[in-house]
mmCIF file of C-alpha atoms and ligand atoms in Angstrom:
data_model
loop_
_atom_site.group_PDB
_atom_site.id
_atom_site.type_symbol
_atom_site.label_atom_id
_atom_site.label_comp_id
_atom_site.label_asym_id
_atom_site.label_seq_id
_atom_site.Cartn_x
_atom_site.Cartn_y
_atom_site.Cartn_z
ATOM 1 C CA MET U 1 12.187 26.071 21.350
ATOM 2 C CA ASN U 2 14.711 23.212 21.650
ATOM 3 C CA GLU U 3 13.054 19.958 20.540
ATOM 4 C CA SER U 4 14.635 16.708 21.692
ATOM 5 C CA PRO U 5 15.596 14.716 18.588
ATOM 6 C CA ARG U 6 14.473 11.412 20.176
ATOM 7 C CA PHE U 7 11.255 12.200 21.962
ATOM 8 C CA ASP U 8 8.158 14.235 21.257
ATOM 9 C CA ILE U 9 8.498 16.634 24.115
ATOM 10 C CA GLN U 10 7.929 20.406 24.098
ATOM 11 C CA TYR U 11 10.413 22.336 26.292
ATOM 12 C CA GLY U 12 9.694 25.606 28.041
ATOM 13 C CA ALA U 13 12.082 28.380 26.985
ATOM 14 C CA GLU U 14 14.024 28.485 30.267
ATOM 15 C CA VAL U 15 14.338 24.692 30.410
ATOM 16 C CA ALA U 16 15.498 24.505 26.836
ATOM 17 C CA ALA U 17 18.174 27.070 27.538
ATOM 18 C CA ALA U 18 19.245 25.234 30.699
ATOM 19 C CA ARG U 19 19.550 21.911 28.859
ATOM 20 C CA ARG U 20 21.662 23.593 26.178
ATOM 21 C CA ASP U 21 23.965 25.135 28.760
ATOM 22 C CA GLY U 22 24.083 22.080 31.064
ATOM 23 C CA ARG U 23 22.584 24.029 33.973
ATOM 24 C CA PRO U 24 20.952 22.158 36.849
ATOM 25 C CA ILE U 25 17.204 21.388 36.357
ATOM 26 C CA VAL U 26 14.645 19.997 38.821
ATOM 27 C CA ALA U 27 11.537 18.227 37.483
ATOM 28 C CA LEU U 28 8.184 18.965 39.302
ATOM 29 C CA GLU U 29 4.884 17.104 38.961
ATOM 30 C CA SER U 30 1.535 18.586 38.110
ATOM 31 C CA THR U 31 -0.794 16.085 39.756
ATOM 32 C CA ILE U 32 -0.244 17.677 43.081
ATOM 33 C CA VAL U 33 -1.245 20.954 41.518
ATOM 34 C CA SER U 34 -4.391 19.716 39.613
ATOM 35 C CA HIS U 35 -5.528 16.944 42.019
ATOM 36 C CA GLY U 36 -3.561 17.097 45.225
ATOM 37 C CA LEU U 37 -4.025 20.694 46.481
ATOM 38 C CA PRO U 38 -7.310 22.572 46.792
ATOM 39 C CA ARG U 39 -8.097 25.623 44.634
ATOM 40 C CA PRO U 40 -7.252 28.496 44.633
ATOM 41 C CA ASP U 41 -4.099 27.744 46.714
ATOM 42 C CA ASN U 42 -2.892 25.278 44.266
ATOM 43 C CA LEU U 43 -1.732 27.774 41.614
ATOM 44 C CA ARG U 44 -0.029 30.061 44.147
ATOM 45 C CA VAL U 45 1.685 26.969 45.624
ATOM 46 C CA ALA U 46 2.742 25.748 42.195
ATOM 47 C CA ARG U 47 4.512 29.083 41.622
ATOM 48 C CA GLU U 48 6.097 28.984 45.038
ATOM 49 C CA ILE U 49 7.502 25.528 44.388
ATOM 50 C CA GLU U 50 9.167 26.789 41.231
ATOM 51 C CA SER U 51 10.584 29.823 43.225
ATOM 52 C CA ALA U 52 12.049 27.428 45.805
ATOM 53 C CA VAL U 53 13.933 25.525 43.115
ATOM 54 C CA ARG U 54 15.175 28.791 41.672
ATOM 55 C CA GLY U 55 16.242 29.956 45.134
ATOM 56 C CA ALA U 56 18.496 26.920 45.364
ATOM 57 C CA GLY U 57 20.167 27.797 42.011
ATOM 58 C CA ALA U 58 18.370 25.428 39.654
ATOM 59 C CA VAL U 59 15.748 25.733 36.919
ATOM 60 C CA PRO U 60 12.294 24.348 37.624
ATOM 61 C CA ALA U 61 10.716 22.157 34.964
ATOM 62 C CA THR U 62 7.056 21.427 35.853
ATOM 63 C CA ILE U 63 5.835 18.624 33.682
ATOM 64 C CA GLY U 64 2.350 18.075 32.293
ATOM 65 C CA MET U 65 0.264 17.575 29.125
ATOM 66 C CA VAL U 66 -1.396 20.435 27.302
ATOM 67 C CA GLY U 67 -3.627 19.668 24.304
ATOM 68 C CA GLY U 68 -1.999 16.267 23.958
ATOM 69 C CA ARG U 69 1.579 17.581 24.002
ATOM 70 C CA LEU U 70 3.979 16.590 26.723
ATOM 71 C CA VAL U 71 5.465 19.764 28.133
ATOM 72 C CA VAL U 72 8.683 19.899 30.250
ATOM 73 C CA GLY U 73 8.703 23.364 31.734
ATOM 74 C CA LEU U 74 5.083 24.547 31.683
ATOM 75 C CA ASP U 75 4.899 28.308 31.215
ATOM 76 C CA ASP U 76 2.729 30.350 33.552
ATOM 77 C CA ALA U 77 -0.383 30.261 31.294
ATOM 78 C CA GLN U 78 -0.065 26.464 30.937
ATOM 79 C CA LEU U 79 0.429 26.027 34.652
ATOM 80 C CA SER U 80 -2.553 28.160 35.500
ATOM 81 C CA HIS U 81 -4.640 26.235 32.958
ATOM 82 C CA LEU U 82 -3.761 22.863 34.527
ATOM 83 C CA ALA U 83 -4.465 24.349 37.994
ATOM 84 C CA THR U 84 -7.866 25.756 37.218
ATOM 85 C CA ALA U 85 -9.469 24.077 34.248
ATOM 86 C CA ASP U 86 -12.061 21.317 34.636
ATOM 87 C CA GLY U 87 -11.461 18.014 33.186
ATOM 88 C CA VAL U 88 -7.725 17.822 33.562
ATOM 89 C CA ALA U 89 -6.877 14.148 33.497
ATOM 90 C CA LYS U 90 -4.659 12.417 36.136
ATOM 91 C CA LEU U 91 -1.967 10.807 33.943
ATOM 92 C CA SER U 92 0.186 7.891 34.901
ATOM 93 C CA VAL U 93 2.650 6.351 32.516
ATOM 94 C CA ARG U 94 0.141 4.148 30.816
ATOM 95 C CA ASP U 95 -2.203 7.036 30.115
ATOM 96 C CA LEU U 96 0.402 9.153 28.113
ATOM 97 C CA PRO U 97 -0.062 7.652 24.643
ATOM 98 C CA VAL U 98 -3.811 7.670 24.489
ATOM 99 C CA ALA U 99 -4.033 11.129 26.215
ATOM 100 C CA ALA U 100 -1.704 12.434 23.484
ATOM 101 C CA ALA U 101 -3.730 10.861 20.729
ATOM 102 C CA LEU U 102 -6.911 12.427 22.036
ATOM 103 C CA GLY U 103 -5.380 15.852 22.628
ATOM 104 C CA ALA U 104 -6.066 15.759 26.357
ATOM 105 C CA ASP U 105 -5.061 18.156 29.062
ATOM 106 C CA GLY U 106 -3.445 16.264 31.896
ATOM 107 C CA ALA U 107 -1.406 16.377 35.090
ATOM 108 C CA THR U 108 1.366 13.911 35.435
ATOM 109 C CA THR U 109 1.745 11.725 38.563
ATOM 110 C CA VAL U 110 5.080 10.867 40.201
ATOM 111 C CA ALA U 111 5.296 7.860 37.905
ATOM 112 C CA ALA U 112 4.592 9.784 34.660
ATOM 113 C CA THR U 113 6.669 12.827 35.726
ATOM 114 C CA SER U 114 9.669 10.563 36.617
ATOM 115 C CA ALA U 115 9.447 8.766 33.255
ATOM 116 C CA VAL U 116 9.148 11.982 31.191
ATOM 117 C CA ALA U 117 11.939 13.701 33.156
ATOM 118 C CA ALA U 118 14.263 10.761 32.612
ATOM 119 C CA ALA U 119 13.384 10.865 28.842
ATOM 120 C CA ALA U 120 14.274 14.603 28.912
ATOM 121 C CA GLY U 121 17.615 13.845 30.587
ATOM 122 C CA ILE U 122 16.589 15.429 33.912
ATOM 123 C CA GLY U 123 17.941 13.491 36.960
ATOM 124 C CA VAL U 124 16.347 15.175 39.962
ATOM 125 C CA PHE U 125 12.691 15.551 40.829
ATOM 126 C CA ALA U 126 10.942 17.045 43.817
ATOM 127 C CA THR U 127 7.506 16.170 45.071
ATOM 128 C CA GLY U 128 5.511 15.983 48.314
ATOM 129 C CA GLY U 129 4.716 12.351 48.886
ATOM 130 C CA LEU U 130 4.948 9.213 46.745
ATOM 131 C CA GLY U 131 2.151 6.871 45.881
ATOM 132 C CA GLY U 132 2.501 3.439 47.394
ATOM 133 C CA VAL U 133 0.713 0.326 48.496
ATOM 134 C CA HIS U 134 -2.847 1.049 49.639
ATOM 135 C CA ARG U 135 -4.110 -0.449 52.955
ATOM 136 C CA GLU U 136 -6.558 -2.879 51.372
ATOM 137 C CA ALA U 137 -4.024 -3.929 48.672
ATOM 138 C CA SER U 138 -4.123 -7.570 49.582
ATOM 139 C CA GLN U 139 -7.750 -7.532 48.369
ATOM 140 C CA THR U 140 -7.771 -4.663 45.843
ATOM 141 C CA PHE U 141 -4.255 -5.013 44.419
ATOM 142 C CA ASP U 142 -4.176 -1.166 44.570
ATOM 143 C CA GLU U 143 -0.479 -0.335 44.418
ATOM 144 C CA SER U 144 0.642 2.924 42.828
ATOM 145 C CA ALA U 145 2.469 2.697 39.535
ATOM 146 C CA ASP U 146 4.911 5.166 41.099
ATOM 147 C CA LEU U 147 6.642 2.109 42.680
ATOM 148 C CA THR U 148 7.117 -0.031 39.565
ATOM 149 C CA THR U 149 8.041 3.009 37.532
ATOM 150 C CA LEU U 150 10.753 3.992 39.950
ATOM 151 C CA ALA U 151 12.112 0.447 39.611
ATOM 152 C CA ARG U 152 13.091 1.161 35.981
ATOM 153 C CA THR U 153 13.532 4.960 35.863
ATOM 154 C CA PRO U 154 16.869 6.561 36.739
ATOM 155 C CA ILE U 155 15.857 9.566 38.716
ATOM 156 C CA ALA U 156 16.352 10.975 42.243
ATOM 157 C CA VAL U 157 12.994 11.797 43.853
ATOM 158 C CA VAL U 158 12.995 14.037 46.881
ATOM 159 C CA CYS U 159 9.847 13.403 48.989
ATOM 160 C CA ALA U 160 8.634 13.309 52.577
ATOM 161 C CA GLY U 161 7.974 9.576 52.419
ATOM 162 C CA VAL U 162 4.423 8.378 51.867
ATOM 163 C CA LYS U 163 1.283 9.413 53.596
ATOM 164 C CA SER U 164 -0.169 7.168 56.282
ATOM 165 C CA ILE U 165 -3.226 6.892 54.114
ATOM 166 C CA LEU U 166 -1.160 4.070 52.675
ATOM 167 C CA ASP U 167 0.308 0.908 54.098
ATOM 168 C CA VAL U 168 3.770 2.332 54.798
ATOM 169 C CA GLY U 169 5.451 -0.959 55.786
ATOM 170 C CA ALA U 170 4.213 -2.711 52.656
ATOM 171 C CA THR U 171 5.348 0.208 50.491
ATOM 172 C CA LEU U 172 8.882 -0.047 51.921
ATOM 173 C CA GLU U 173 8.879 -3.793 51.362
ATOM 174 C CA ARG U 174 7.818 -3.299 47.722
ATOM 175 C CA LEU U 175 10.534 -0.680 47.200
ATOM 176 C CA GLU U 176 13.085 -3.150 48.456
ATOM 177 C CA THR U 177 11.756 -5.915 46.214
ATOM 178 C CA LEU U 178 11.770 -3.536 43.204
ATOM 179 C CA GLY U 179 15.358 -2.528 43.834
ATOM 180 C CA VAL U 180 14.616 1.166 44.446
ATOM 181 C CA THR U 181 17.303 2.857 46.509
ATOM 182 C CA VAL U 182 15.944 4.690 49.613
ATOM 183 C CA VAL U 183 18.027 7.068 51.707
ATOM 184 C CA GLY U 184 16.970 9.319 54.587
ATOM 185 C CA TYR U 185 18.114 12.868 54.479
ATOM 186 C CA ARG U 186 19.769 13.255 57.899
ATOM 187 C CA THR U 187 17.641 10.578 59.379
ATOM 188 C CA ARG U 188 17.361 6.787 59.687
ATOM 189 C CA ARG U 189 13.573 6.835 60.054
ATOM 190 C CA PHE U 190 11.249 6.874 57.075
ATOM 191 C CA PRO U 191 9.116 9.991 57.262
ATOM 192 C CA GLY U 192 5.316 9.763 57.264
ATOM 193 C CA PHE U 193 4.653 12.948 55.222
ATOM 194 C CA PHE U 194 2.389 15.038 57.601
ATOM 195 C CA ILE U 195 4.298 13.448 60.493
ATOM 196 C CA THR U 196 8.055 13.428 60.849
ATOM 197 C CA ASP U 197 8.430 9.750 61.618
ATOM 198 C CA SER U 198 6.361 6.898 60.151
ATOM 199 C CA GLY U 199 7.679 4.492 62.597
ATOM 200 C CA PHE U 200 9.821 2.528 60.043
ATOM 201 C CA ASP U 201 13.600 2.333 59.933
ATOM 202 C CA LEU U 202 15.810 3.083 56.920
ATOM 203 C CA ASP U 203 19.222 1.402 56.197
ATOM 204 C CA TRP U 204 20.826 4.543 55.005
ATOM 205 C CA SER U 205 21.105 8.205 55.910
ATOM 206 C CA VAL U 206 22.911 10.910 53.982
ATOM 207 C CA GLU U 207 24.061 14.226 55.305
ATOM 208 C CA SER U 208 24.390 16.541 52.335
ATOM 209 C CA PRO U 209 23.350 17.222 48.725
ATOM 210 C CA GLU U 210 26.915 16.376 47.755
ATOM 211 C CA GLN U 211 26.573 12.848 49.114
ATOM 212 C CA ILE U 212 23.466 12.347 47.152
ATOM 213 C CA ALA U 213 25.101 13.684 44.020
ATOM 214 C CA ALA U 214 27.977 11.206 44.696
ATOM 215 C CA ALA U 215 25.482 8.306 44.969
ATOM 216 C CA LEU U 216 23.898 9.337 41.652
ATOM 217 C CA ARG U 217 27.308 9.460 40.049
ATOM 218 C CA ALA U 218 28.233 6.021 41.473
ATOM 219 C CA ARG U 219 24.997 4.582 40.116
ATOM 220 C CA ARG U 220 25.881 5.869 36.644
ATOM 221 C CA GLU U 221 29.491 4.729 36.801
ATOM 222 C CA GLN U 222 28.667 1.287 38.209
ATOM 223 C CA GLY U 223 25.920 0.750 35.557
ATOM 224 C CA VAL U 224 24.206 -1.760 37.828
ATOM 225 C CA GLN U 225 21.182 -0.170 39.508
ATOM 226 C CA GLY U 226 19.194 1.325 36.697
ATOM 227 C CA GLY U 227 16.279 2.644 38.734
ATOM 228 C CA GLY U 228 15.289 5.340 41.108
ATOM 229 C CA LEU U 229 16.747 6.862 44.265
ATOM 230 C CA ILE U 230 14.356 8.110 46.839
ATOM 231 C CA VAL U 231 15.564 10.858 49.177
ATOM 232 C CA ALA U 232 13.236 10.865 52.145
ATOM 233 C CA ASN U 233 13.311 14.361 53.646
ATOM 234 C CA PRO U 234 11.256 14.635 56.917
ATOM 235 C CA LEU U 235 9.641 17.729 58.319
ATOM 236 C CA PRO U 236 11.243 18.893 61.569
ATOM 237 C CA VAL U 237 9.216 17.619 64.567
ATOM 238 C CA ASP U 238 7.965 21.069 65.492
ATOM 239 C CA GLU U 239 6.516 21.597 62.044
ATOM 240 C CA GLN U 240 4.602 18.356 61.691
ATOM 241 C CA LEU U 241 0.816 17.995 61.847
ATOM 242 C CA ASP U 242 -0.340 17.308 65.398
ATOM 243 C CA PRO U 243 -0.177 13.450 65.529
ATOM 244 C CA ALA U 244 -3.511 13.113 67.424
ATOM 245 C CA LEU U 245 -5.288 15.298 64.836
ATOM 246 C CA HIS U 246 -3.553 13.228 62.132
ATOM 247 C CA ASP U 247 -4.674 9.876 63.516
ATOM 248 C CA ARG U 248 -8.295 11.078 63.964
ATOM 249 C CA THR U 249 -8.526 12.472 60.448
ATOM 250 C CA LEU U 250 -7.039 9.395 58.939
ATOM 251 C CA ALA U 251 -9.547 7.160 60.667
ATOM 252 C CA ASP U 252 -12.460 9.206 59.529
ATOM 253 C CA GLY U 253 -11.170 9.395 55.961
ATOM 254 C CA LEU U 254 -10.693 5.684 55.730
ATOM 255 C CA ALA U 255 -14.222 5.131 56.973
ATOM 256 C CA MET U 256 -15.579 7.600 54.392
ATOM 257 C CA LEU U 257 -13.707 5.850 51.589
ATOM 258 C CA ALA U 258 -15.393 2.623 52.533
ATOM 259 C CA ARG U 259 -18.858 4.189 52.964
ATOM 260 C CA ASP U 260 -18.685 6.037 49.623
ATOM 261 C CA GLY U 261 -17.136 3.107 47.740
ATOM 262 C CA VAL U 262 -14.239 5.186 46.434
ATOM 263 C CA THR U 263 -11.620 3.058 44.604
ATOM 264 C CA GLY U 264 -8.752 3.191 42.122
ATOM 265 C CA LYS U 265 -7.144 6.448 41.088
ATOM 266 C CA ALA U 266 -9.799 8.460 42.912
ATOM 267 C CA VAL U 267 -8.609 7.177 46.307
ATOM 268 C CA THR U 268 -5.595 9.438 46.772
ATOM 269 C CA PRO U 269 -7.284 12.777 45.749
ATOM 270 C CA PHE U 270 -10.333 11.870 47.938
ATOM 271 C CA LEU U 271 -8.209 11.320 51.055
ATOM 272 C CA LEU U 272 -6.130 14.452 50.410
ATOM 273 C CA ALA U 273 -9.243 16.559 50.066
ATOM 274 C CA HIS U 274 -10.680 15.073 53.252
ATOM 275 C CA PHE U 275 -7.498 15.936 55.206
ATOM 276 C CA HIS U 276 -7.543 19.555 53.980
ATOM 277 C CA SER U 277 -11.196 20.140 54.897
ATOM 278 C CA ALA U 278 -11.238 18.123 58.139
ATOM 279 C CA THR U 279 -8.157 19.885 59.564
ATOM 280 C CA GLU U 280 -9.429 23.299 58.445
ATOM 281 C CA GLY U 281 -6.371 23.954 56.339
ATOM 282 C CA ARG U 282 -3.774 22.825 58.878
ATOM 283 C CA SER U 283 -2.751 19.854 56.759
ATOM 284 C CA LEU U 284 -2.632 22.131 53.737
ATOM 285 C CA ALA U 285 -0.127 24.403 55.404
ATOM 286 C CA VAL U 286 1.994 21.420 56.368
ATOM 287 C CA ASN U 287 1.723 19.999 52.928
ATOM 288 C CA VAL U 288 2.873 23.188 51.305
ATOM 289 C CA ARG U 289 5.832 23.443 53.716
ATOM 290 C CA ILE U 290 6.874 19.872 52.868
ATOM 291 C CA ILE U 291 6.854 20.567 49.134
ATOM 292 C CA LEU U 292 8.801 23.762 49.417
ATOM 293 C CA ARG U 293 11.455 22.110 51.570
ATOM 294 C CA ASN U 294 11.727 19.231 49.084
ATOM 295 C CA ALA U 295 11.980 21.638 46.149
ATOM 296 C CA GLU U 296 14.822 23.492 47.856
ATOM 297 C CA LEU U 297 16.683 20.320 48.658
ATOM 298 C CA ALA U 298 16.176 18.915 45.140
ATOM 299 C CA GLY U 299 17.582 22.228 43.782
ATOM 300 C CA ARG U 300 20.745 21.838 45.902
ATOM 301 C CA ILE U 301 21.133 18.233 44.769
ATOM 302 C CA ALA U 302 20.806 19.246 41.151
ATOM 303 C CA VAL U 303 23.402 21.972 41.663
ATOM 304 C CA ALA U 304 25.760 19.480 43.344
ATOM 305 C CA ALA U 305 25.200 16.972 40.585
ATOM 306 C CA ALA U 306 25.951 19.497 37.909
ATOM 307 C CA ALA U 307 29.156 20.672 39.556
HETATM 308 N N1 PSU K 401 0.668 11.482 47.419
HETATM 309 C C1 PSU K 401 0.410 12.691 47.996
HETATM 310 N N2 PSU K 401 -0.091 13.730 47.311
HETATM 311 C C2 PSU K 401 -0.363 13.542 45.945
HETATM 312 C C3 PSU K 401 -0.012 12.303 45.334
HETATM 313 C C4 PSU K 401 0.475 11.276 46.158
HETATM 314 O O1 PSU K 401 0.674 12.813 49.200
HETATM 315 O O2 PSU K 401 -0.830 14.526 45.275
HETATM 316 C C5 PSU K 401 -0.253 12.116 43.896
HETATM 317 C C6 PSU K 401 1.116 11.939 43.136
HETATM 318 O O3 PSU K 401 1.034 12.601 41.887
HETATM 319 C C7 PSU K 401 1.287 10.435 43.018
HETATM 320 C C8 PSU K 401 -0.192 10.067 42.804
HETATM 321 O O4 PSU K 401 2.097 10.041 41.941
HETATM 322 O O5 PSU K 401 -0.914 10.903 43.627
HETATM 323 C C9 PSU K 401 -0.419 8.598 43.134
HETATM 324 O O6 PSU K 401 -1.735 8.253 42.745
HETATM 325 P P1 PSU K 401 -2.085 6.712 42.653
HETATM 326 O O7 PSU K 401 -2.104 6.220 44.070
HETATM 327 O O8 PSU K 401 -3.422 6.710 42.023
HETATM 328 O O9 PSU K 401 -1.002 6.053 41.849
HETATM 329 MN MN1 MN K 402 -4.045 3.183 42.686
#
């Protein structure tokens, strides 16, 4: 087991070896496994995400907390524990110290996964969708810590944009304010997760993993932009969720949120669960497809960046 001299992180055996040998590594989050995908599919999907990274020639490092220890590269027993145990906390960056002190089991969000990955020297991360600005944010102030964390964390995050459960336009404005780089992968439109096109334009499009690796290199060499780079990877149009079904499900989900008084960190898991049940699994299939495509692209970026 290769312990980092600077940080209290436990590395999985394969990740420790890859760090030693300078082989490409892709960070993966555990909140989508514990809180974003329904059981029992979540564990199977978690393993498939890791296989997609391997298929692209990189080593997967799923990140989470087990018994108060931060783990980079959960082994299969740890992964299955976080996928199936009750009482697995949803951990953002601010939760990490107290969760460690109390010996908690926890799944890391995009924010926490990015921060831990960067501390472990991992530069590429694949997820499904980012957190962002919630629709009622002007009243509730509910904006995901994913955004402010990416402002200060040097990592490339491959995602399919943000779900339309959020205020997409406000999220893009905040990313601009926070200085987070956003590029479309072969598109100038920001993807809307389940749907290919959120309706918002992007300033930049890149064509290849090599171009993304070049941007990461430029960031390092310039030493100016010290934060995240979002690679927005849309689903092909013929694989998206039917937009009419999408809009209907979203409207119902938002009404249920208000009716049940769901707020704070429970909002995102609540809406995701609603989508999966209300579309009878169709949104789940689309969700899985998105994550696997992102994992594969992240693997190719990590390989290009290591070359
Ligand atoms: N968006 C999704 N699926 C998810 C999440 C976001 O489409 O599972 C998870 C991610 O882990 C993200 C977190 O970091 O929810 C954001 O939660 P919050 O809005 O409470 O910050
Ligand atoms: Mn929130």
